[in-house]
Amino acid sequence: MSRERHRQQVRDVRDRLAHDGPPWTRDRAGDFEAVTVPERDCDALRDLLIAEGVETVVEVGLAYGRSALAIGEALVAVGAGRPLHVIVDPLQATEWSDVGWQLLRSAGLDAIARLVLQPSSMALPQLIAEGLTADAAFVDGSHRFHEVFVDLYFLRKILRPGGIVVLDDHWWPSVRTAGHYFELNMGWRAVPGAFDGGTTDQETGRPRLQALRLPDPPFEPAFERFQPF
């Protein structure tokens, strides 16, 4: 299949998901809309990853697969020789009844994706041990501060220098505070304009998604230079 035909296949699945919703949802009113990243933010995520020319992306959290389809579309559009989308979600087969993975399969993205059914605190160190290097990561797993912090700690060892981390629900204090440590102490910098026009919190105006670029070259700060966050 040509790259353009495959991208259209992914687009068709994304469009059906946006219009009709997923083929299965948890027994909670409005769960798909409450859980998933809005379509315009998914489009912005796709466009950012295409602009970065990504070949390997790590995603924490799959659920209904909406953001994963956008990431897959970006990987197809870039057309790298060996694209890889590593998705970490320990609850995909249980809590989510494999709905996100099945949608990826219907889009033909399972050929370039790898689903890891482990908690990210276990899966990410394993990826480090395997020697995986990624260009970008999308973090949308647990929103507890300590678990987001652990995700970012391990991802900085996986991402190439100058790589991109995108945080979902950055408007949550727990998520935003975890990212703030790496901005203050590890030299991560917000990517200007990455999600202009995206979803914002009605009360604070904070954007839902935040993109942070890792420093190039990487460094380890001296412990006496710790900045409270």
Short mmCIF file of C-alpha atoms in Angstrom, two decimals, residues 105-210:
data_model
loop_
_atom_site.label_atom_id
_atom_site.label_comp_id
_atom_site.label_asym_id
_atom_site.label_seq_id
_atom_site.Cartn_x
_atom_site.Cartn_y
_atom_site.Cartn_z
CA ARG A 105 -5.57 -2.53 13.62
CA SER A 106 -8.49 -1.37 11.48
CA ALA A 107 -6.29 1.54 10.36
CA GLY A 108 -3.45 -0.83 9.46
CA LEU A 109 -1.23 0.70 12.13
CA ASP A 110 -0.54 -2.48 14.05
CA ALA A 111 2.25 -3.16 11.54
CA ILE A 112 4.24 -0.25 12.97
CA ALA A 113 2.93 -0.32 16.55
CA ARG A 114 3.93 -2.31 19.62
CA LEU A 115 1.55 -2.56 22.57
CA VAL A 116 3.12 -3.11 25.99
CA LEU A 117 0.60 -4.31 28.59
CA GLN A 118 2.59 -3.21 31.62
CA PRO A 119 2.55 -0.20 33.93
CA SER A 120 4.77 2.53 32.52
CA SER A 121 6.99 2.38 35.61
CA MET A 122 7.93 -1.15 34.49
CA ALA A 123 7.72 -0.78 30.71
CA LEU A 124 9.82 2.36 30.28
CA PRO A 125 12.89 1.00 32.12
CA GLN A 126 12.61 -2.10 29.94
CA LEU A 127 12.69 0.09 26.82
CA ILE A 128 15.82 1.78 28.17
CA ALA A 129 17.42 -1.63 28.72
CA GLU A 130 16.56 -2.55 25.13
CA GLY A 131 18.39 0.54 23.91
CA LEU A 132 15.32 2.20 22.37
CA THR A 133 15.76 5.79 21.22
CA ALA A 134 12.67 7.82 20.38
CA ASP A 135 12.08 11.18 18.77
CA ALA A 136 8.96 12.09 20.74
CA ALA A 137 6.66 10.92 23.50
CA PHE A 138 3.02 11.52 24.33
CA VAL A 139 2.17 11.18 28.03
CA ASP A 140 -1.46 10.48 28.91
CA GLY A 141 -1.37 7.72 31.51
CA SER A 142 -1.91 8.14 35.22
CA HIS A 143 -2.35 11.78 36.23
CA ARG A 144 -1.02 11.30 39.74
CA PHE A 145 1.95 13.60 40.24
CA HIS A 146 4.42 10.90 41.25
CA GLU A 147 3.51 8.67 38.32
CA VAL A 148 3.73 11.49 35.76
CA PHE A 149 7.10 12.43 37.28
CA VAL A 150 8.35 8.84 36.95
CA ASP A 151 7.18 8.72 33.31
CA LEU A 152 9.12 11.88 32.52
CA TYR A 153 12.18 10.68 34.42
CA PHE A 154 12.44 7.55 32.31
CA LEU A 155 11.41 9.20 29.04
CA ARG A 156 14.33 11.63 29.25
CA LYS A 157 16.57 8.56 29.04
CA ILE A 158 14.70 7.27 25.98
CA LEU A 159 14.27 10.44 23.93
CA ARG A 160 17.07 11.68 21.72
CA PRO A 161 18.66 15.03 22.58
CA GLY A 162 16.31 17.76 21.39
CA GLY A 163 13.34 15.37 21.36
CA ILE A 164 9.78 16.36 22.25
CA VAL A 165 7.54 15.37 25.16
CA VAL A 166 3.85 16.23 24.87
CA LEU A 167 1.81 16.22 28.09
CA ASP A 168 -1.95 15.76 27.96
CA ASP A 169 -4.09 17.47 30.59
CA HIS A 170 -1.28 19.92 31.35
CA TRP A 171 -3.95 22.10 32.95
CA TRP A 172 -4.13 19.63 35.87
CA PRO A 173 -1.87 20.81 38.73
CA SER A 174 -0.42 17.31 39.21
CA VAL A 175 0.64 17.03 35.55
CA ARG A 176 1.80 20.64 35.24
CA THR A 177 3.88 20.45 38.43
CA ALA A 178 5.67 17.30 37.30
CA GLY A 179 6.60 18.97 34.01
CA HIS A 180 7.66 22.14 35.82
CA TYR A 181 10.46 20.30 37.62
CA PHE A 182 12.04 19.34 34.32
CA GLU A 183 11.68 22.86 32.98
CA LEU A 184 13.35 24.43 36.02
CA ASN A 185 16.03 21.83 36.65
CA MET A 186 16.61 19.88 33.44
CA GLY A 187 16.54 22.56 30.76
CA TRP A 188 13.30 21.46 29.08
CA ARG A 189 11.67 24.29 27.14
CA ALA A 190 8.11 24.84 25.96
CA VAL A 191 7.70 24.64 22.17
CA PRO A 192 6.24 28.02 21.14
CA GLY A 193 2.89 27.90 19.36
CA ALA A 194 2.68 24.11 19.29
CA PHE A 195 -0.94 24.06 20.43
CA ASP A 196 -2.16 27.57 19.75
CA GLY A 197 -5.87 27.39 19.05
CA GLY A 198 -6.20 24.11 20.93
CA THR A 199 -8.46 23.26 23.84
CA THR A 200 -8.06 25.48 26.91
CA ASP A 201 -9.45 25.44 30.43
CA GLN A 202 -12.45 27.76 30.63
CA GLU A 203 -11.47 29.14 34.04
CA THR A 204 -7.69 29.54 33.72
CA GLY A 205 -7.15 29.67 29.96
CA ARG A 206 -4.38 27.08 30.27
CA PRO A 207 -3.96 24.81 27.23
CA ARG A 208 -4.80 21.13 27.49
CA LEU A 209 -1.62 20.01 25.72
CA GLN A 210 1.92 21.20 26.35
#
